mmCIF file of C-alpha atoms in Angstrom:
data_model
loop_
_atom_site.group_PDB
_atom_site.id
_atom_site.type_symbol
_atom_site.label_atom_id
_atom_site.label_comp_id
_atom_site.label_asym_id
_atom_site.label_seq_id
_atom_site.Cartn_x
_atom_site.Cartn_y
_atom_site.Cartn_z
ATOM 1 C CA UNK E 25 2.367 50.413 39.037
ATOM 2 C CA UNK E 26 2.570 46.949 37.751
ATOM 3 C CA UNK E 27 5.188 44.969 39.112
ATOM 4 C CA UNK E 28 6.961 42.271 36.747
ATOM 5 C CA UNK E 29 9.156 39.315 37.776
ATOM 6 C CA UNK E 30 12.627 40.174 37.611
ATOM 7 C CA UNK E 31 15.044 37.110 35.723
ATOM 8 C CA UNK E 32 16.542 36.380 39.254
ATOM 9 C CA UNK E 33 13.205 35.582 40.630
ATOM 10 C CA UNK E 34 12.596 33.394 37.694
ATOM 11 C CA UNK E 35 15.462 31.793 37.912
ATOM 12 C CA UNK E 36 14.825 31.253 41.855
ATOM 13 C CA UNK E 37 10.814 29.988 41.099
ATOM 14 C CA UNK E 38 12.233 27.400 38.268
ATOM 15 C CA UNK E 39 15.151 26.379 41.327
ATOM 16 C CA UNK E 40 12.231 25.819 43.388
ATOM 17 C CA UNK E 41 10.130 24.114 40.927
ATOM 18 C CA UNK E 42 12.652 21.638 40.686
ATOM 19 C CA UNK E 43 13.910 21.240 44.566
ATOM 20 C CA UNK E 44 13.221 17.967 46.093
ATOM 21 C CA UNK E 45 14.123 16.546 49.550
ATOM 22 C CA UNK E 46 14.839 18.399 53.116
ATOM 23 C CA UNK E 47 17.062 21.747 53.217
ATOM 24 C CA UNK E 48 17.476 24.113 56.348
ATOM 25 C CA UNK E 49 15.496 27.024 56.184
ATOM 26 C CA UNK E 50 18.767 29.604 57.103
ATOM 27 C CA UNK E 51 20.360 27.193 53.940
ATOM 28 C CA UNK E 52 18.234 27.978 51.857
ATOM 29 C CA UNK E 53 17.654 31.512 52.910
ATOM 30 C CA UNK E 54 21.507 32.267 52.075
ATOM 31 C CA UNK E 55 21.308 30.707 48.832
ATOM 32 C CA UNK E 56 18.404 33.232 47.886
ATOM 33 C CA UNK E 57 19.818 36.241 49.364
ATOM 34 C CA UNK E 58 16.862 36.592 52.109
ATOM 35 C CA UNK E 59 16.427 36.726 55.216
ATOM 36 C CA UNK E 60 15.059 33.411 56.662
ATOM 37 C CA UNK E 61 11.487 35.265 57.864
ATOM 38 C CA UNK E 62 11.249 36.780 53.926
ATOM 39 C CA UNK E 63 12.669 33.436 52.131
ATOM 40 C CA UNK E 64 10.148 31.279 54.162
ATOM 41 C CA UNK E 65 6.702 34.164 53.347
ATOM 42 C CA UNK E 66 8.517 33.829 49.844
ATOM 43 C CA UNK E 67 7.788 30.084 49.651
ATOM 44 C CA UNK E 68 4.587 29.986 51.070
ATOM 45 C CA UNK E 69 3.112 32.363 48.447
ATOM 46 C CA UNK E 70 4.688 30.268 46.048
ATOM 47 C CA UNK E 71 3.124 26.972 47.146
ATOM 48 C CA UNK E 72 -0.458 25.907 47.452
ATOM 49 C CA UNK E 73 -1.141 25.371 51.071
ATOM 50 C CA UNK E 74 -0.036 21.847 52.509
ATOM 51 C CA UNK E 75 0.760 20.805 48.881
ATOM 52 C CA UNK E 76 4.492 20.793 47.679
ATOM 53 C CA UNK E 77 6.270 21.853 50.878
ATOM 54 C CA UNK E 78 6.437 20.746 54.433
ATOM 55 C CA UNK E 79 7.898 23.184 56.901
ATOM 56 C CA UNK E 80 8.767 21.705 60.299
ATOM 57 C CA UNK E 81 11.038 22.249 63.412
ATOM 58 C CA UNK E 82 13.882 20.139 64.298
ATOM 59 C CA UNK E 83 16.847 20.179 66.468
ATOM 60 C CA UNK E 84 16.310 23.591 67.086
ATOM 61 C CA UNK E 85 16.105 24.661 63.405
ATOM 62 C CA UNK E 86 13.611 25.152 60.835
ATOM 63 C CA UNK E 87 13.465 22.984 57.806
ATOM 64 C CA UNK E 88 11.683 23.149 54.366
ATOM 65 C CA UNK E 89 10.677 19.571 53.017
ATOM 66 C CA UNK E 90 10.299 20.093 49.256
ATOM 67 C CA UNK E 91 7.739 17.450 47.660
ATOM 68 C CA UNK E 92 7.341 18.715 44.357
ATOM 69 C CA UNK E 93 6.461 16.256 42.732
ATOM 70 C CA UNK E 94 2.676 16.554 44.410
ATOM 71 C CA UNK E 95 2.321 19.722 43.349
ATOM 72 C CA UNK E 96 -0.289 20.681 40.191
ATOM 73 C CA UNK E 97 -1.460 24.373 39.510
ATOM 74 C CA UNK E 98 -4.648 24.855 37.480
ATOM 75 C CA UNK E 99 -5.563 27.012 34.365
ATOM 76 C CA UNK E 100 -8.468 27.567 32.825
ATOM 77 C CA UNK E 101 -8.349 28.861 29.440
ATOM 78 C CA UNK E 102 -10.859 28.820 26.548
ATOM 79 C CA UNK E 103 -10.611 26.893 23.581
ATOM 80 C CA UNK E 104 -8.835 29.764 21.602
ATOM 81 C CA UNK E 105 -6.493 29.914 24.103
ATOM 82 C CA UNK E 106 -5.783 26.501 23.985
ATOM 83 C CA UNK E 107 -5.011 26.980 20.418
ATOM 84 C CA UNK E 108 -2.541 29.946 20.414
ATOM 85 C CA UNK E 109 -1.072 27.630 23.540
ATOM 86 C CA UNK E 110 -0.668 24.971 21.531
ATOM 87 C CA UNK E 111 0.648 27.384 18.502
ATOM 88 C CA UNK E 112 3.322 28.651 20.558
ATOM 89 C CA UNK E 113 4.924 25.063 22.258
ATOM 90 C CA UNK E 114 4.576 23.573 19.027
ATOM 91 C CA UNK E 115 6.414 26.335 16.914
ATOM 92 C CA UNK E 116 9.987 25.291 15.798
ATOM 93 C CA UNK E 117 11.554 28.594 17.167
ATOM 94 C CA UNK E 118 10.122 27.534 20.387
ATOM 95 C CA UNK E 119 13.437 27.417 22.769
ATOM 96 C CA UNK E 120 13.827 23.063 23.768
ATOM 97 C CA UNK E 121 14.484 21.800 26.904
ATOM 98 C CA UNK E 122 13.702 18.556 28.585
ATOM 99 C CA UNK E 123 11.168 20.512 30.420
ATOM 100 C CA UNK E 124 9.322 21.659 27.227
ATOM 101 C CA UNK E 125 9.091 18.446 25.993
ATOM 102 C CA UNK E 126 7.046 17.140 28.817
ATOM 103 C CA UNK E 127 4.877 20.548 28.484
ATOM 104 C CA UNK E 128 4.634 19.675 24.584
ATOM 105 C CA UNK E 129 3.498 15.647 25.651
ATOM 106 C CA UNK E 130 0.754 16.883 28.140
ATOM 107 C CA UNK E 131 -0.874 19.332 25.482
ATOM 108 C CA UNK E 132 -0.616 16.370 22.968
ATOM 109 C CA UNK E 133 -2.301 14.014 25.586
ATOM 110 C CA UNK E 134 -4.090 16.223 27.619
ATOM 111 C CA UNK E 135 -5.409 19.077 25.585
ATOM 112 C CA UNK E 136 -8.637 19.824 23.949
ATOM 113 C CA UNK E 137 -7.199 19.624 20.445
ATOM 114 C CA UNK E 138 -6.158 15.677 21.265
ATOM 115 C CA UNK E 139 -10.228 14.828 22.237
ATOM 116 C CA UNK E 140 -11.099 17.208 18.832
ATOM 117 C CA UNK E 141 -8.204 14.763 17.229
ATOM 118 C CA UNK E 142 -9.756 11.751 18.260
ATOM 119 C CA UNK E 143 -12.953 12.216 17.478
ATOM 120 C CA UNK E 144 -12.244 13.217 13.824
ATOM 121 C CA UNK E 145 -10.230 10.149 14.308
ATOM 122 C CA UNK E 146 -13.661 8.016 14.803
ATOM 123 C CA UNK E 147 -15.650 10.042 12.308
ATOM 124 C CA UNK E 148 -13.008 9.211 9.537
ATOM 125 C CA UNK E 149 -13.997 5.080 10.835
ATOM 126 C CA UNK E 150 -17.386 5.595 10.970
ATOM 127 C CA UNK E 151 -16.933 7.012 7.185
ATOM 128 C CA UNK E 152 -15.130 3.678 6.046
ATOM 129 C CA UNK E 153 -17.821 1.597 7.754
ATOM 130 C CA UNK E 154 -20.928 3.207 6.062
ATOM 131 C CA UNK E 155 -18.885 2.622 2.880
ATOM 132 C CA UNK E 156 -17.494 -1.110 3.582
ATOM 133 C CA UNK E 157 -21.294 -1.996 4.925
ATOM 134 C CA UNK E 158 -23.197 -0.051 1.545
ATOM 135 C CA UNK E 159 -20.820 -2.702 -0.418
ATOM 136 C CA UNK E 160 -21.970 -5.776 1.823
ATOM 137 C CA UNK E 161 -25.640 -4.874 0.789
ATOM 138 C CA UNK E 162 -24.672 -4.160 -2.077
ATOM 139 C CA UNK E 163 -22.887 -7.754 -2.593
ATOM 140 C CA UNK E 164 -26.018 -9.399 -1.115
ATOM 141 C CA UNK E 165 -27.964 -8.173 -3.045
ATOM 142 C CA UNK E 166 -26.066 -8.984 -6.527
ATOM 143 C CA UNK E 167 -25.356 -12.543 -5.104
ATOM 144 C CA UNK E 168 -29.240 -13.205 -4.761
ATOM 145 C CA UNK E 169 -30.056 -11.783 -8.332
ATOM 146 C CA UNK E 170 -27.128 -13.494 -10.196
ATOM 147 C CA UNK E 171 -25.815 -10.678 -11.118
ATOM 148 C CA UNK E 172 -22.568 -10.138 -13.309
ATOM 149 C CA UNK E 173 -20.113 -7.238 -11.394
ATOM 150 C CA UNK E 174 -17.340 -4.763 -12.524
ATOM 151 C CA UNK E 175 -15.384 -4.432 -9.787
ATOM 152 C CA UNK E 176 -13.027 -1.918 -8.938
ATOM 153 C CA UNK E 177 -10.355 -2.361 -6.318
ATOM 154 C CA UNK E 178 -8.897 -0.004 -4.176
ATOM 155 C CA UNK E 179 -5.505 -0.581 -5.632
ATOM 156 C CA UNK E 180 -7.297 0.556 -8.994
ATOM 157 C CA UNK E 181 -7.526 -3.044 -10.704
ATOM 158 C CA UNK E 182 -10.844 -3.765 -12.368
ATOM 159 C CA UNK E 183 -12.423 -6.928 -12.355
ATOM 160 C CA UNK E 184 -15.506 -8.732 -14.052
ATOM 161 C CA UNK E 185 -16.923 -11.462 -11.938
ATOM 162 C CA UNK E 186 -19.900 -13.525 -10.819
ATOM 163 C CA UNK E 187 -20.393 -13.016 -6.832
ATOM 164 C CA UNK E 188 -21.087 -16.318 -5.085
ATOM 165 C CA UNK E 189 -20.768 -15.886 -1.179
ATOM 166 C CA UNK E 190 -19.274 -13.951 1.647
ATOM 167 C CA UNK E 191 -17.752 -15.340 4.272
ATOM 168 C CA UNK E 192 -15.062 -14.863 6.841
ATOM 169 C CA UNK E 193 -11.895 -16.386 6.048
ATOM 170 C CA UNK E 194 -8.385 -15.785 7.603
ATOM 171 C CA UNK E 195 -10.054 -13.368 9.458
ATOM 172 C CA UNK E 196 -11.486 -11.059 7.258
ATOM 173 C CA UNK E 197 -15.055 -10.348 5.760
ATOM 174 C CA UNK E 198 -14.340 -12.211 1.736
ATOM 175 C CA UNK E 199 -16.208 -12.395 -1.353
ATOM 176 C CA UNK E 200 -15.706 -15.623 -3.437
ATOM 177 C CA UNK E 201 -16.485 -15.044 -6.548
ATOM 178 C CA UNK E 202 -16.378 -16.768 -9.872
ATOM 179 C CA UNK E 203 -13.734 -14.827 -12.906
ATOM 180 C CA UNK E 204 -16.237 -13.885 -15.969
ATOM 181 C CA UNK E 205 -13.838 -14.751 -18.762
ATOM 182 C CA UNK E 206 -12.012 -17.895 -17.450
ATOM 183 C CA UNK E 207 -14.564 -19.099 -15.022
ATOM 184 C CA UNK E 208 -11.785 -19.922 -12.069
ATOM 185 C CA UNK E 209 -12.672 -18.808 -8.491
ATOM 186 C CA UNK E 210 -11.202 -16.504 -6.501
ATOM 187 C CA UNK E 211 -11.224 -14.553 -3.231
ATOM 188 C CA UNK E 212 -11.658 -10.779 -2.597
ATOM 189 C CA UNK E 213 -11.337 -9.528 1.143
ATOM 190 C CA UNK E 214 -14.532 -6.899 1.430
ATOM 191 C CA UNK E 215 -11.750 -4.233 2.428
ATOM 192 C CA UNK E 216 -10.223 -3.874 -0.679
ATOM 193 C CA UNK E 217 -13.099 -3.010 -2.436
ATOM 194 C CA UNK E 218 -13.718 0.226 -3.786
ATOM 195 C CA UNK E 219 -16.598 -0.153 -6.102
ATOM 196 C CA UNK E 220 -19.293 -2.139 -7.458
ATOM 197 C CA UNK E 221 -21.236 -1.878 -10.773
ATOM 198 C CA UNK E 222 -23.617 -4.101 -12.121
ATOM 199 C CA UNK E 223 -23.521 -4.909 -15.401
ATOM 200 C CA UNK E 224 -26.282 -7.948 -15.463
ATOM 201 C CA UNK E 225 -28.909 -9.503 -13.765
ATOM 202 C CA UNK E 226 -29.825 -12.787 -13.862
ATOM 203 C CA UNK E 227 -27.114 -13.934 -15.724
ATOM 204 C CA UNK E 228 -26.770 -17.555 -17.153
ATOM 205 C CA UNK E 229 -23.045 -17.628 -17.729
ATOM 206 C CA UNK E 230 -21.615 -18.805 -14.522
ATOM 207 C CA UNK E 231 -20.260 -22.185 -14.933
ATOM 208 C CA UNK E 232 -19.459 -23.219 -11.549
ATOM 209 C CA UNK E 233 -21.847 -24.820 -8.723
ATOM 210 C CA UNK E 234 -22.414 -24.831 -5.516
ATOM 211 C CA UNK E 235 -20.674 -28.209 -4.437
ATOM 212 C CA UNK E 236 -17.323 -26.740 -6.513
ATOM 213 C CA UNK E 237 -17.947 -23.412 -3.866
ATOM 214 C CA UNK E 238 -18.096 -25.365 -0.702
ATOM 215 C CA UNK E 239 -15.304 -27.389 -1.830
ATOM 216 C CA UNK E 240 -13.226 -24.655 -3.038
ATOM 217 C CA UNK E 241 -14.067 -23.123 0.407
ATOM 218 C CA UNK E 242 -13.071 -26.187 2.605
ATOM 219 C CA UNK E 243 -9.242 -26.292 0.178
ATOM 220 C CA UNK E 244 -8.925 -23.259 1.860
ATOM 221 C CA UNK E 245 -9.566 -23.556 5.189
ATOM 222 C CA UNK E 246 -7.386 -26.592 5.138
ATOM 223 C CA UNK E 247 -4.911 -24.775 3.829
ATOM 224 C CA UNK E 248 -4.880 -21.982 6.369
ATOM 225 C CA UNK E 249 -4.957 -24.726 9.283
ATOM 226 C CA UNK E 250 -6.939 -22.194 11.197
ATOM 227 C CA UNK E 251 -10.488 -24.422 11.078
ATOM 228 C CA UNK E 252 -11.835 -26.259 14.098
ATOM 229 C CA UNK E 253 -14.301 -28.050 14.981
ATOM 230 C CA UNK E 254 -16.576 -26.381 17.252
ATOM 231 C CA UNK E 255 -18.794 -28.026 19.451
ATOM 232 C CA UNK E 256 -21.432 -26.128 21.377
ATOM 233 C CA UNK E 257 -24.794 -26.680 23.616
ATOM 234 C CA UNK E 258 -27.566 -24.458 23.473
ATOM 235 C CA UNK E 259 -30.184 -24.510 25.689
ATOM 236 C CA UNK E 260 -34.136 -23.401 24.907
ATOM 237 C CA UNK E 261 -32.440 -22.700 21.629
ATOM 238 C CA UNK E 262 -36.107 -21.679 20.072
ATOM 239 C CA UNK E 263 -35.470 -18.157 18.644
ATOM 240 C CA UNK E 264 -32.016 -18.318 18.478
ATOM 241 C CA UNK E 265 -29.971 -18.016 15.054
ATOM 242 C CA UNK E 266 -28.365 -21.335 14.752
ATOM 243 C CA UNK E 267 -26.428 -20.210 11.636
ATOM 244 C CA UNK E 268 -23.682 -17.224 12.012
ATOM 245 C CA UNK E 269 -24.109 -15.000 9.275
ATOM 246 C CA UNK E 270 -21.455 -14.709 6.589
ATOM 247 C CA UNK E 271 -19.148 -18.186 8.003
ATOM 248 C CA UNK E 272 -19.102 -21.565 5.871
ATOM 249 C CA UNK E 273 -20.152 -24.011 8.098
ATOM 250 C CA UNK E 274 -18.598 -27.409 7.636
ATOM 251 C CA UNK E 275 -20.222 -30.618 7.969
ATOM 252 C CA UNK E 276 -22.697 -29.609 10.254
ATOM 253 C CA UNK E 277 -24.050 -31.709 13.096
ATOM 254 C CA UNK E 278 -26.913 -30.195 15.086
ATOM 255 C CA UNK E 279 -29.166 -33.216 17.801
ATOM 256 C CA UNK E 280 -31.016 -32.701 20.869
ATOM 257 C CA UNK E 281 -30.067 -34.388 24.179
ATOM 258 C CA UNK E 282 -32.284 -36.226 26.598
ATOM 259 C CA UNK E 283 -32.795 -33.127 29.013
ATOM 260 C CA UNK E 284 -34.053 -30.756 26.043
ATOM 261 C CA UNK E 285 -30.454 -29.528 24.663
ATOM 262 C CA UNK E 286 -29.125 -28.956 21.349
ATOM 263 C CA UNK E 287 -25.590 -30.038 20.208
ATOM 264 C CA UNK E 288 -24.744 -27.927 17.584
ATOM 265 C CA UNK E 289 -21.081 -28.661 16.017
ATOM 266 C CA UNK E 290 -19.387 -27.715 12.594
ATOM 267 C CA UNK E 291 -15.848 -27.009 11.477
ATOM 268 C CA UNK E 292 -15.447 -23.104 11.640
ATOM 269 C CA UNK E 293 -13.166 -20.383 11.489
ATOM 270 C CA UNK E 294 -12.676 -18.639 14.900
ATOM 271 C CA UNK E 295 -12.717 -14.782 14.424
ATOM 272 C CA UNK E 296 -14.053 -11.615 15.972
ATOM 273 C CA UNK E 297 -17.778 -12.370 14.029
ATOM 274 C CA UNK E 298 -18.417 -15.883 15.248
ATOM 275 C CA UNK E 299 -17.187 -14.337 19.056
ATOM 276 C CA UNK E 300 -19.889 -12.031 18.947
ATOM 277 C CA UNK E 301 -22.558 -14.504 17.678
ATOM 278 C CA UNK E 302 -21.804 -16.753 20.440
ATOM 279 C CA UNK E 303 -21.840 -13.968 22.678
ATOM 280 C CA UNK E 304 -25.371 -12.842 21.900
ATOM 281 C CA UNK E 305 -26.791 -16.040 22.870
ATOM 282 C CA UNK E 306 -25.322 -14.818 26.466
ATOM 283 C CA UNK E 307 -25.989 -17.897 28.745
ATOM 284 C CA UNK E 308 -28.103 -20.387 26.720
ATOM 285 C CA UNK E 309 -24.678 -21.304 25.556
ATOM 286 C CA UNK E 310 -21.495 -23.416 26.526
ATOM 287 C CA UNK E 311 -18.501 -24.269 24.836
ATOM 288 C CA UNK E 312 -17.861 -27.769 24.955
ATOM 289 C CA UNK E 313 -15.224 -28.344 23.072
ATOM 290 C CA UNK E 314 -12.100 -27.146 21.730
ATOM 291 C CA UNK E 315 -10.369 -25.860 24.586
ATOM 292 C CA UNK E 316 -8.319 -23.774 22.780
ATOM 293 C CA UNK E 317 -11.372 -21.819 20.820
ATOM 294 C CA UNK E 318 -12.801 -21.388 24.314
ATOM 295 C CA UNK E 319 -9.646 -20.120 26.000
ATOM 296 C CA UNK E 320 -9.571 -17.793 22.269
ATOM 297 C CA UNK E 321 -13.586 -17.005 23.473
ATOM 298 C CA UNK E 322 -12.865 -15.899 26.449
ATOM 299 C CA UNK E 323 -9.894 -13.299 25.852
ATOM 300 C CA UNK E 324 -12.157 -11.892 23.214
ATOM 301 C CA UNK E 325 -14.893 -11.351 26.211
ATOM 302 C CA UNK E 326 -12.370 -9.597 28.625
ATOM 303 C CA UNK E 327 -10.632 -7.604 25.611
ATOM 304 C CA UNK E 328 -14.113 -6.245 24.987
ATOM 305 C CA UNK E 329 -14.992 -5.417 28.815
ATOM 306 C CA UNK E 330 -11.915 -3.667 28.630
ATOM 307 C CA UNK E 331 -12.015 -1.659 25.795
ATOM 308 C CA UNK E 332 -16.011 -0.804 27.231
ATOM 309 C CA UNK E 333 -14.683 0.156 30.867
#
């Protein structure tokens, strides 16, 4: 016949569970209603061997060091399992204690459902960057034909406008673009983008040029006092791409030294994107000069090794 736990021995394991420090074993014994030869087989059966308890003899006397806190049990289950686990902690009729709340935190952090969590997590990322990089091609494509856009924004605003560059400013991947009807310029972070239509090719209408862009550009930079000049040197620079993709370079300087190097230097915008361009020249590159934009450089570098490790 099957035997089942009786509420005083649960009541006695849970004591246990929670015991810490040195007791006498004939203490403890009396406290459980045992004899001290039962109490201590009692324990042992309890305990994984050399893990959670220390029994030892002293002064004549046996003692039980309790070290629970080094003691882990083990349970496989099966994904379904893990479910109607996770089911039954989680349900609101579920009795609360401080000790189901740590149970709850471990299934949260621990559990299968967390890594199935996370990794629809990353699929619903992945989903946004297909989208925000179909718009990028999308952009560069309309920029190169002239094309005039209807533009929908996420926050459901439509827009007519001319496309004239993308660039990183403040951070962010931007389209400046030209307004159909009034012809003023204006930015549009990439992000807020929802959808693109083309309405012309090849138009003739815009008004404005490209010395009013890079000017419009530079009023903003100065605005956002986040530009710098950046000064670099590049050795056996054949190869390389000596022009980050998507940043408005300003002013720039580029002249070879007498042992073969170039100086390349232009006022940029520090960010993420021009981090990772001077990364992928590895070690044909140093960073001569702003301090700060290197000190900025190299945070990036370990934030990265971290976030790989």
């Amino acid at each position: 016949m099957k035997k089942t736990v009786s509420s005083d021995m649960l009541k006695w394991l849970i004591q246990l569970g929670e015991r810490q420090g040195s007791i006498k074993l004939n203490k403890l014994a009396e406290e459980m209603n045992m004899a001290p030869d039962e109490a201590l087989s009692f324990i042992r059966q309890i305990f994984p061997v050399g893990v959670g308890i220390e029994v030892y003899y002293r002064n004549h006397e046996y003692w039980i060091d309790f070290r629970n806190e080094c003691s882990q049990y083990n349970l496989s289950l099966s994904l379904t399992e893990w479910i109607h686990l996770h089911q039954i902690i989680f349900s609101s009729d579920f009795i609360k204690s401080p000790v189901i709340q740590d149970l709850r935190k471990k299934i949260a952090e621990e559990g299968p459902l967390k890594r199935v969590t996370d990794l629809l997590s990353q699929l619903d990322v992945w989903d946004v960057q297909d989208a925000h990089n179909l718009i990028r091609r999308d952009l560069e494509e309309s920029i190169q034909h002239s094309c005039l856009l209807r533009l929908r924004k996420k926050s459901g605003k439509f827009c007519h406008i001319y496309p004239w560059k993308m660039i990183h400013l403040e951070g962010c991947l931007s389209l400046v673009a030209e307004d159909s009807h009034d012809h003023c310029l204006m930015v549009i972070q990439i992000r807020d983008i929802e959808l693109i239509e083309i309405l012309e090719k090849n138009s003739l209408s815009k008004k404005v040029s490209t010395f009013e862009i890079e000017e419009f550009i530079s009023a903003i930079r100065s605005m956002s006092e986040k530009e710098t000049r950046l000064i670099l040197k590049i050795h056996q620079s054949e190869g390389i791409n000596l022009f980050p993709e998507n940043h408005f370079l300003g002013k720039p300087c580029m002249v070879t030294n007498p042992n073969g190097d170039l100086i390349w230097a232009a006022y940029v915008e520090p960010c993420e994107s021009l981090f990772e361009w001077i990364l992928n020249m590895g070690k044909r590159v140093e960073i001569l000069d702003p301090l700060k934009f290197k000190e900025e450089y190299l945070v990036y570098c370990e934030e990265k090794i971290k976030k790989i490790a």
